Coordinates of C-alpha atoms in Angstrom, one line a residue:
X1 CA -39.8 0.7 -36.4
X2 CA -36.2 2.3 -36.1
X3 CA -35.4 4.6 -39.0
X4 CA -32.3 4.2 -41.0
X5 CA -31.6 8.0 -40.9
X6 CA -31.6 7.4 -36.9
X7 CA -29.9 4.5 -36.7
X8 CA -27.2 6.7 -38.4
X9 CA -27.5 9.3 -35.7
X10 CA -27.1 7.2 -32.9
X11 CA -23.6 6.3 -34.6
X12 CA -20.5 7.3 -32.1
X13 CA -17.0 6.8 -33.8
X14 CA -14.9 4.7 -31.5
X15 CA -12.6 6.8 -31.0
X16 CA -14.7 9.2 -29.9
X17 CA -16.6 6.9 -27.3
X18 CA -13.4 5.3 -26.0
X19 CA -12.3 9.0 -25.3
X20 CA -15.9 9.6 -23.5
X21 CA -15.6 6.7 -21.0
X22 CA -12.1 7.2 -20.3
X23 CA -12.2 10.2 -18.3
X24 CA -15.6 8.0 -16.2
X25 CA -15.2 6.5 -12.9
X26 CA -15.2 2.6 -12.6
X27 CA -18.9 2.7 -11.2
X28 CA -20.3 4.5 -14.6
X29 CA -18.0 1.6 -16.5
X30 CA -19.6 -1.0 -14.9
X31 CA -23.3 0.5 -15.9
X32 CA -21.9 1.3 -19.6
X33 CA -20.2 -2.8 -19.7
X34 CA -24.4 -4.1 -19.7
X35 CA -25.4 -1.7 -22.4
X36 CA -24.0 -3.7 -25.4
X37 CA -21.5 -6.8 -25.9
X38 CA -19.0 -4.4 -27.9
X39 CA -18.8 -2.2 -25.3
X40 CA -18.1 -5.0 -22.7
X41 CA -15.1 -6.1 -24.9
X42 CA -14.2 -2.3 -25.2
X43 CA -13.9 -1.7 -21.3
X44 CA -12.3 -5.1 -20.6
X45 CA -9.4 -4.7 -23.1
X46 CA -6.2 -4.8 -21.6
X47 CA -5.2 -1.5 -23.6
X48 CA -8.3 0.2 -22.2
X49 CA -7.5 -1.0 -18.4
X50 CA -4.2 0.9 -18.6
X51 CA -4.8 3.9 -20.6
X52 CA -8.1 4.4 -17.9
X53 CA -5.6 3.7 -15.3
X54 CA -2.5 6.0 -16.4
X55 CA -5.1 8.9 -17.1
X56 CA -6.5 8.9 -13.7
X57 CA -2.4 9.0 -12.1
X58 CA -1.9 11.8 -14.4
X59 CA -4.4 13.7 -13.4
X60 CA -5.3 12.7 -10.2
X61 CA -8.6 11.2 -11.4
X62 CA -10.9 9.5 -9.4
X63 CA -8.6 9.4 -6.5
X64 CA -9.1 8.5 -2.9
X65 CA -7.7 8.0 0.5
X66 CA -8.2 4.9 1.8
X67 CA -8.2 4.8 5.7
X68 CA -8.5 2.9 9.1
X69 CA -11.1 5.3 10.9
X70 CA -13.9 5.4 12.9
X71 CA -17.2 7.1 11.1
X72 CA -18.7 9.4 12.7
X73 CA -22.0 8.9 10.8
X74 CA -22.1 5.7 12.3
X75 CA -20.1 5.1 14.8
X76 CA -18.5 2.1 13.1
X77 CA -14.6 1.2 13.0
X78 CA -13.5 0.4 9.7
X79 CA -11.9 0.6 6.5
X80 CA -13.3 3.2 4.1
X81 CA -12.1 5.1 0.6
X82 CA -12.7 8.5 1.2
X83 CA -12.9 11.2 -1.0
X84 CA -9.7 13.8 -1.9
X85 CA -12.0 17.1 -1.7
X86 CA -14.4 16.5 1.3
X87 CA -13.3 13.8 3.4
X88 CA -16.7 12.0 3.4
X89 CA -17.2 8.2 2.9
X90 CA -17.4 7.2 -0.4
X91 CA -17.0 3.4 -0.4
X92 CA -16.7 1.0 2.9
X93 CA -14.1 -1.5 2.4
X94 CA -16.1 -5.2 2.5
X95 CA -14.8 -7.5 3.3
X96 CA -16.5 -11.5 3.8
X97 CA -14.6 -12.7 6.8
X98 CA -15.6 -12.5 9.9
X99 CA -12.1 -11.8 11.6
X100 CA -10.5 -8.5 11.2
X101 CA -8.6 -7.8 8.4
X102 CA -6.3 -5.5 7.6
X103 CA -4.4 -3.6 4.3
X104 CA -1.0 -4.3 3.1
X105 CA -1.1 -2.5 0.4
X106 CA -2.3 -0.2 -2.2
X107 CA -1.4 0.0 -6.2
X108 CA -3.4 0.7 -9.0
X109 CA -6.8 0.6 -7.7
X110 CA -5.8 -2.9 -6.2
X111 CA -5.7 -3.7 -1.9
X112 CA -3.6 -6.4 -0.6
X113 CA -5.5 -8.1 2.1
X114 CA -5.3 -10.5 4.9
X115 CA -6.3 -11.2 8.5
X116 CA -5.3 -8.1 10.6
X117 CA -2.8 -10.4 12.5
X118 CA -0.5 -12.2 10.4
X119 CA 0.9 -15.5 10.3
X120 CA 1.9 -17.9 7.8
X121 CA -1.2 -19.8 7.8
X122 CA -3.3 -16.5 6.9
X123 CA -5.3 -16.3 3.4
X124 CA -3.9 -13.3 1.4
X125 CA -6.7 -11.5 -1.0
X126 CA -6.0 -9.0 -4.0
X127 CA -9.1 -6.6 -3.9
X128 CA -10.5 -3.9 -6.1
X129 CA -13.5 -2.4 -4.2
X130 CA -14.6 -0.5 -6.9
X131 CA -15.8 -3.4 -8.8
X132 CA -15.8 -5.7 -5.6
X133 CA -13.7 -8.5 -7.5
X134 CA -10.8 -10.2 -5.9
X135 CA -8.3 -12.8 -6.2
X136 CA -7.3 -15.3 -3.8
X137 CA -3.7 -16.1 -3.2
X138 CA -2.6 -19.6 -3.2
X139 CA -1.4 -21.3 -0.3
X140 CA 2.3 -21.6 -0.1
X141 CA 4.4 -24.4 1.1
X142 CA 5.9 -22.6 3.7
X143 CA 6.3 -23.8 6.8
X144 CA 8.4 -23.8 10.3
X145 CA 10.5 -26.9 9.3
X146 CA 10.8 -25.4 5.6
X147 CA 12.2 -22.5 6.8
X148 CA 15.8 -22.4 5.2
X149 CA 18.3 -24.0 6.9
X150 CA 16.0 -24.7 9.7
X151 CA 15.8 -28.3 11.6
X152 CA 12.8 -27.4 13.7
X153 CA 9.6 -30.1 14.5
X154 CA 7.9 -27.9 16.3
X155 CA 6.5 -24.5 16.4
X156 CA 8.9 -21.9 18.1
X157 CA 9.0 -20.8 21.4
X158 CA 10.1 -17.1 20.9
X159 CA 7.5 -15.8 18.0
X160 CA 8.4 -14.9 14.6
X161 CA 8.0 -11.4 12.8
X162 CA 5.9 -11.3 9.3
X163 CA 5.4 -8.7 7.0
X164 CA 3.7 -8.2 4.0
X165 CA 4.0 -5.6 0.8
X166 CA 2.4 -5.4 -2.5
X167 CA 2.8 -3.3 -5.1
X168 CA 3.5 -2.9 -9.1
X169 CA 6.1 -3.8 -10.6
X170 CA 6.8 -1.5 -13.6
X171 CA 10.0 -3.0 -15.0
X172 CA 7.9 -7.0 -15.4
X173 CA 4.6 -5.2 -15.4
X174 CA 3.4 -7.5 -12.6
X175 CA 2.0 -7.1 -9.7
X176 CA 3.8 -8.7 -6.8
X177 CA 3.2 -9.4 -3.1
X178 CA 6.4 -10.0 -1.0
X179 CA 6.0 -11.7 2.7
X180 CA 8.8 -11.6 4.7
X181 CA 9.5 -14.1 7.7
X182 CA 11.8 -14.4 10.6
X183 CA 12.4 -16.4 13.2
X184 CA 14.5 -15.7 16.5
X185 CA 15.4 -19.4 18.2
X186 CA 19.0 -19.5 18.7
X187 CA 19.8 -18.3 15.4
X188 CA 18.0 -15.8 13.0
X189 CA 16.1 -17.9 10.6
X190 CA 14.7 -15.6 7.2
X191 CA 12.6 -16.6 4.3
X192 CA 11.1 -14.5 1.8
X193 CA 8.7 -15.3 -0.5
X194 CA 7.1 -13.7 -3.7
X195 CA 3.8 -13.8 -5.5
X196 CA 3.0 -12.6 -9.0
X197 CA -0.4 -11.7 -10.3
X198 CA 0.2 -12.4 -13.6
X199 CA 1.3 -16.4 -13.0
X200 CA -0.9 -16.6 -10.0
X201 CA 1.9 -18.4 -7.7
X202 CA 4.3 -17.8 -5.3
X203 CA 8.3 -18.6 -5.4
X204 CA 10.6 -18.5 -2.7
X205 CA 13.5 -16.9 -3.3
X206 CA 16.8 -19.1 -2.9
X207 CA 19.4 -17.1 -2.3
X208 CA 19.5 -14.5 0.9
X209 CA 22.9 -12.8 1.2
X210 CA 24.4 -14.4 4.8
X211 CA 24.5 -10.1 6.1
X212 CA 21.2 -10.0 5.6
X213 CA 19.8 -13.4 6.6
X214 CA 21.6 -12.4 10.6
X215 CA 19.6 -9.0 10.5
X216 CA 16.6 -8.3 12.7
X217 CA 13.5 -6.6 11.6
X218 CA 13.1 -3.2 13.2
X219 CA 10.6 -1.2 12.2
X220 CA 9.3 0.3 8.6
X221 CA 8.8 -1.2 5.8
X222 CA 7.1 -0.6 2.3
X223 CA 7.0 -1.2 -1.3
X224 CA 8.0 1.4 -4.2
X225 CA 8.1 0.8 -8.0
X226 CA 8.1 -3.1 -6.9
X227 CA 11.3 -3.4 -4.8
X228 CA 10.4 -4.1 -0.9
X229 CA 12.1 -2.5 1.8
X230 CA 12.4 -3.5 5.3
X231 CA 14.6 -1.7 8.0
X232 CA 16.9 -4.1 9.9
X233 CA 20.1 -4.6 12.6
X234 CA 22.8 -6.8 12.8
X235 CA 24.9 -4.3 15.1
X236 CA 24.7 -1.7 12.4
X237 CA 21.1 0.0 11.4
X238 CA 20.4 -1.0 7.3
X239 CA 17.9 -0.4 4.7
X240 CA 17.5 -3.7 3.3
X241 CA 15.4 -4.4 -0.6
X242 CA 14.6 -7.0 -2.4
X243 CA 13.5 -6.6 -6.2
X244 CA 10.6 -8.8 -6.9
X245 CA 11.5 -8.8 -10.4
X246 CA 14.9 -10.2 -10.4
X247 CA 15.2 -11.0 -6.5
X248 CA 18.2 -9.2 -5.9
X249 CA 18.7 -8.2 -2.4
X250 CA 20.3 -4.6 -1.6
X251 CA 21.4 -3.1 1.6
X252 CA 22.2 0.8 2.5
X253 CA 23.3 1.6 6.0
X254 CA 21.5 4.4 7.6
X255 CA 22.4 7.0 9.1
X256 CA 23.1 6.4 12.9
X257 CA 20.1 6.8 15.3
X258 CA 17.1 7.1 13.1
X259 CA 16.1 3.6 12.7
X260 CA 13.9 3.1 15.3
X261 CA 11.6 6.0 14.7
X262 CA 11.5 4.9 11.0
X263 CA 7.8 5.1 10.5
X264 CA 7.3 3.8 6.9
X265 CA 9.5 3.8 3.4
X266 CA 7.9 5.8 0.8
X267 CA 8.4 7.2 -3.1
X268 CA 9.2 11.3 -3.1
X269 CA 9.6 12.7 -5.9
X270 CA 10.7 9.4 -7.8
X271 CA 13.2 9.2 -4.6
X272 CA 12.7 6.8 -1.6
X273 CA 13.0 8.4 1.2
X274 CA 12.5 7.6 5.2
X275 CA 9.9 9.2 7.3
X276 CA 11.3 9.5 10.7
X277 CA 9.2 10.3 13.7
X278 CA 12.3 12.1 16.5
X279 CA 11.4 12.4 19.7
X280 CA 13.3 15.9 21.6
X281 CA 11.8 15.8 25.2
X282 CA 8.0 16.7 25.0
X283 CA 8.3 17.4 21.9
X284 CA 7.7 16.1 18.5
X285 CA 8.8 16.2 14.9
X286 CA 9.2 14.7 11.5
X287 CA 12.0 14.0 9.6
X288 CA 12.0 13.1 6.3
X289 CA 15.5 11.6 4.4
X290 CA 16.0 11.0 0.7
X291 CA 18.3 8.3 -1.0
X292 CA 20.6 10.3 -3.0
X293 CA 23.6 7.9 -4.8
X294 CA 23.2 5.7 -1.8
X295 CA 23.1 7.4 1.2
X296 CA 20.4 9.5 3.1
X297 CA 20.1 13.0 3.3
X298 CA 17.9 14.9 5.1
X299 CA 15.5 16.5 3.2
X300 CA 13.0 18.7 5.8
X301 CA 12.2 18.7 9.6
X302 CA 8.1 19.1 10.1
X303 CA 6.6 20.0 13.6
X304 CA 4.1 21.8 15.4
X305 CA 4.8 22.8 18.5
X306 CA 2.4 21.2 21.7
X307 CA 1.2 18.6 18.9
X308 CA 1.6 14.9 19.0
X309 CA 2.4 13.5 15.4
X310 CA 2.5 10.6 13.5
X311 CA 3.8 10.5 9.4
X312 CA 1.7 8.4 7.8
X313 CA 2.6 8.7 4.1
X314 CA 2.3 11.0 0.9
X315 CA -0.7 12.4 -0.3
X316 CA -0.2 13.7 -4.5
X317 CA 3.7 14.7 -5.1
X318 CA 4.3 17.1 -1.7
X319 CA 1.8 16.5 1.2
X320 CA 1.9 14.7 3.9
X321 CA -0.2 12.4 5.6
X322 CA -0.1 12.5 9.5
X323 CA -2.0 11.6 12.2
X324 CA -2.2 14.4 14.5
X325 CA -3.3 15.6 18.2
X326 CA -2.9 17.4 21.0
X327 CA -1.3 16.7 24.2
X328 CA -2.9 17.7 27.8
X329 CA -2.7 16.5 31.2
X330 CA -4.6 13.7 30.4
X331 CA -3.1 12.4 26.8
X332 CA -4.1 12.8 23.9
X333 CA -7.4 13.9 23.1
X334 CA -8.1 12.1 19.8
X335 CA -6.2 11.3 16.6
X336 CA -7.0 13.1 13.6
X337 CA -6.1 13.1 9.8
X338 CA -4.1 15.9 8.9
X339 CA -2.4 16.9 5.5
X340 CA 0.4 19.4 5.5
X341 CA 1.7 20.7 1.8
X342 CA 5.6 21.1 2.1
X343 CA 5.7 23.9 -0.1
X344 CA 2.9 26.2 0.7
X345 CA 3.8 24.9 4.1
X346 CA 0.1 24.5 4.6
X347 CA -2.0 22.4 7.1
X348 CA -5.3 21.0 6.4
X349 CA -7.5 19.4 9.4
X350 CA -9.4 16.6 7.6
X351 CA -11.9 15.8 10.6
X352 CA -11.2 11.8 9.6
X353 CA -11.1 10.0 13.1
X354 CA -7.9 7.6 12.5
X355 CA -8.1 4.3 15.0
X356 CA -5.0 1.8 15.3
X357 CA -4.7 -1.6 14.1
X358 CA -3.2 -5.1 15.4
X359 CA 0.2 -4.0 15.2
X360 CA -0.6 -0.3 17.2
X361 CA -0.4 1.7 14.0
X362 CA -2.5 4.0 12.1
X363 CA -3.4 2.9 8.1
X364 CA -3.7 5.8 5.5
X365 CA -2.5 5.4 1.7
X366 CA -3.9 6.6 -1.5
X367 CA -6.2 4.7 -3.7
X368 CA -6.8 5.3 -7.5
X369 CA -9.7 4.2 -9.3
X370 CA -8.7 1.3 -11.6
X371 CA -11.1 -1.9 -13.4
X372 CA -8.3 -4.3 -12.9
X373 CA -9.3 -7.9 -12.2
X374 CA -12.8 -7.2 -14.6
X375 CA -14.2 -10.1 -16.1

């Protein structure tokens, strides 16, 4: 028989335990959630989920890379959170279909999924692999002959170009997922579409400003502080968003000539800025321009001289991801992860084997520990 005096002992003030298991990652939370009903209730509270969340971004917590590679362990091509420090696999990214998939997106400790090649037919997932939940989009009603304006019966003839984002959206505190459609036959056909977490369902948005609806996609795209960007033509070269909040569309000409190295949109330094792969003869280098009052400036060149690069993202608040290699007579001898710290003007060889997806690019973003979508 339990004593009173150590029943009294075993007391923790909640304050005190809620302060204990936030600074745990989501795999001790998940052990801790089958010790007691109270503390179930206590991890799975809304205010819990986001003060464990905001803790880990302020300090870097629990953080990851998450990265298309091949492991050398195994041999095996895949999908895999790997860890900030030593570059080993921590978790494989799982994943039940049998077709590849691929990731459009990382927020919060949340992926956006879907079938490595997309179309509009494709299921879309919402994934946290730490607790191996996820959400399944809804279908959408989207279709060729929905497309707007369009009087089409049948499938067209010239292809279409799709992309997907996802990302938080801090001003509705939502998380949204924006897909992006055109279509090239005789005219330039556009739909977008955007999902919210919170209402589980997708609405097309009505209104496309007529500039932006007789753009083509070019390259580079992404999603900051939930606002998608996409870089597009119509004769001039643009920077094109829409805010999944409020669906207003935006778009900023770019500077002339960069828009087809245009690699990926990305947050610096509560900026977006452009990272720009420029090609100068044999050799290669980075540029990366920041939005300032509505134009771009050029913030920094990065090169190394005899190496093939590729920017790939941001890594904390001033290093960048690239996939990296040398050239010889015979190409390129493999493509590596590499991290280069724009103030200390540091490089860091990761040894992570980066392979390319569907669409001929490399994936690399940063993952933070979250318990989103818990039970």
């Amino acid at each position: 028989m339990v004593s009173k005096r150590w029943k009294n002992s075993m007391y923790i003030p909640d304050e005190v335990l809620i302060d204990i298991l936030l600074r745990l990652p989501v795999k001790s939370l998940i052990r801790f959630m089958t010790v007691c009903k109270s503390w179930r209730n206590m991890i799975g509270r809304l205010s819990f989920i986001g003060e464990h969340l905001n803790r880990n971004l302020n300090n870097h917590a629990h953080t990851f890379l998450v990265a298309l590679h091949n492991n050398g362990g195994t041999g095996d091509t895949g999908y895999s959170l790997l860890s900030n420090e030593t570059f080993e696999v921590c978790v494989t990214v799982q994943h039940r279909s049998r077709k590849p998939f691929g990731i459009y997106g990382s927020s919060n400790g949340l992926l956006c999924l879907s079938y490595e090649k997309l179309n509009m037919n494709n299921p879309i997932w919402i994934y946290n692999p730490s607790l191996k939940k996820r959400v399944t989009l809804p279908r959408t009603s989207l279709s060729w002959q929905l497309l707007p304006g369009s009087r089409m019966s049948w499938r067209p003839l010239f292809g279409y170009g799709m992309t997907l984002a996802f990302g938080f959206h801090p001003g509705v505190n939502d998380y949204k997922a924006v897909r992006k459609v055109s279509i090239d036959v005789e005219e330039l056909l556009s739909a977008v579409e955007i999902y919210s977490l919170s209402t589980k369902s997708w609405k097309m948005v009505d209104v496309i400003p007529p500039l932006i609806k007789s753009m083509k996609w070019v390259c580079g795209y992404g999603m900051c502080n939930g606002i998608a960007y996409w870089t597009m033509s119509n004769q001039k070269d643009y920077l094109v968003s829409v805010d999944a909040g409020n669906e207003v569309f935006q778009e900023i000409q770019l500077p002339e000539g960069i828009a087809r190295g245009i690699k990926s949109v990305e947050e610096y330094k509560e900026s977006i800025c452009l990272l720009q792969l420029n090609k100068d003869g044999q050799e290669e280098h980075i540029n990366i321009w920041i939005l300032q009052e509505k134009y771009f400036k050029k913030l920094v060149t990065v090169g190394f001289p005899g190496m093939s690069l590729t920017p790939l993202g941001f890594r904390m608040k001033n290093e960048l991801l690239l996939e990296l290699h040398e050239q010889d007579s015979k190409g390129p001898s493999g493509s590596d992860l590499a991290i280069y710290n724009l103030e200390s003007k540091q490089l860091t060889q990761t040894g992570i084997r980066l392979v390319k997806n569907y669409y001929d690019a490399y994936y690399v973003a940063t993952y933070v520990e979250s318990v989103l979508l818990v039970d």
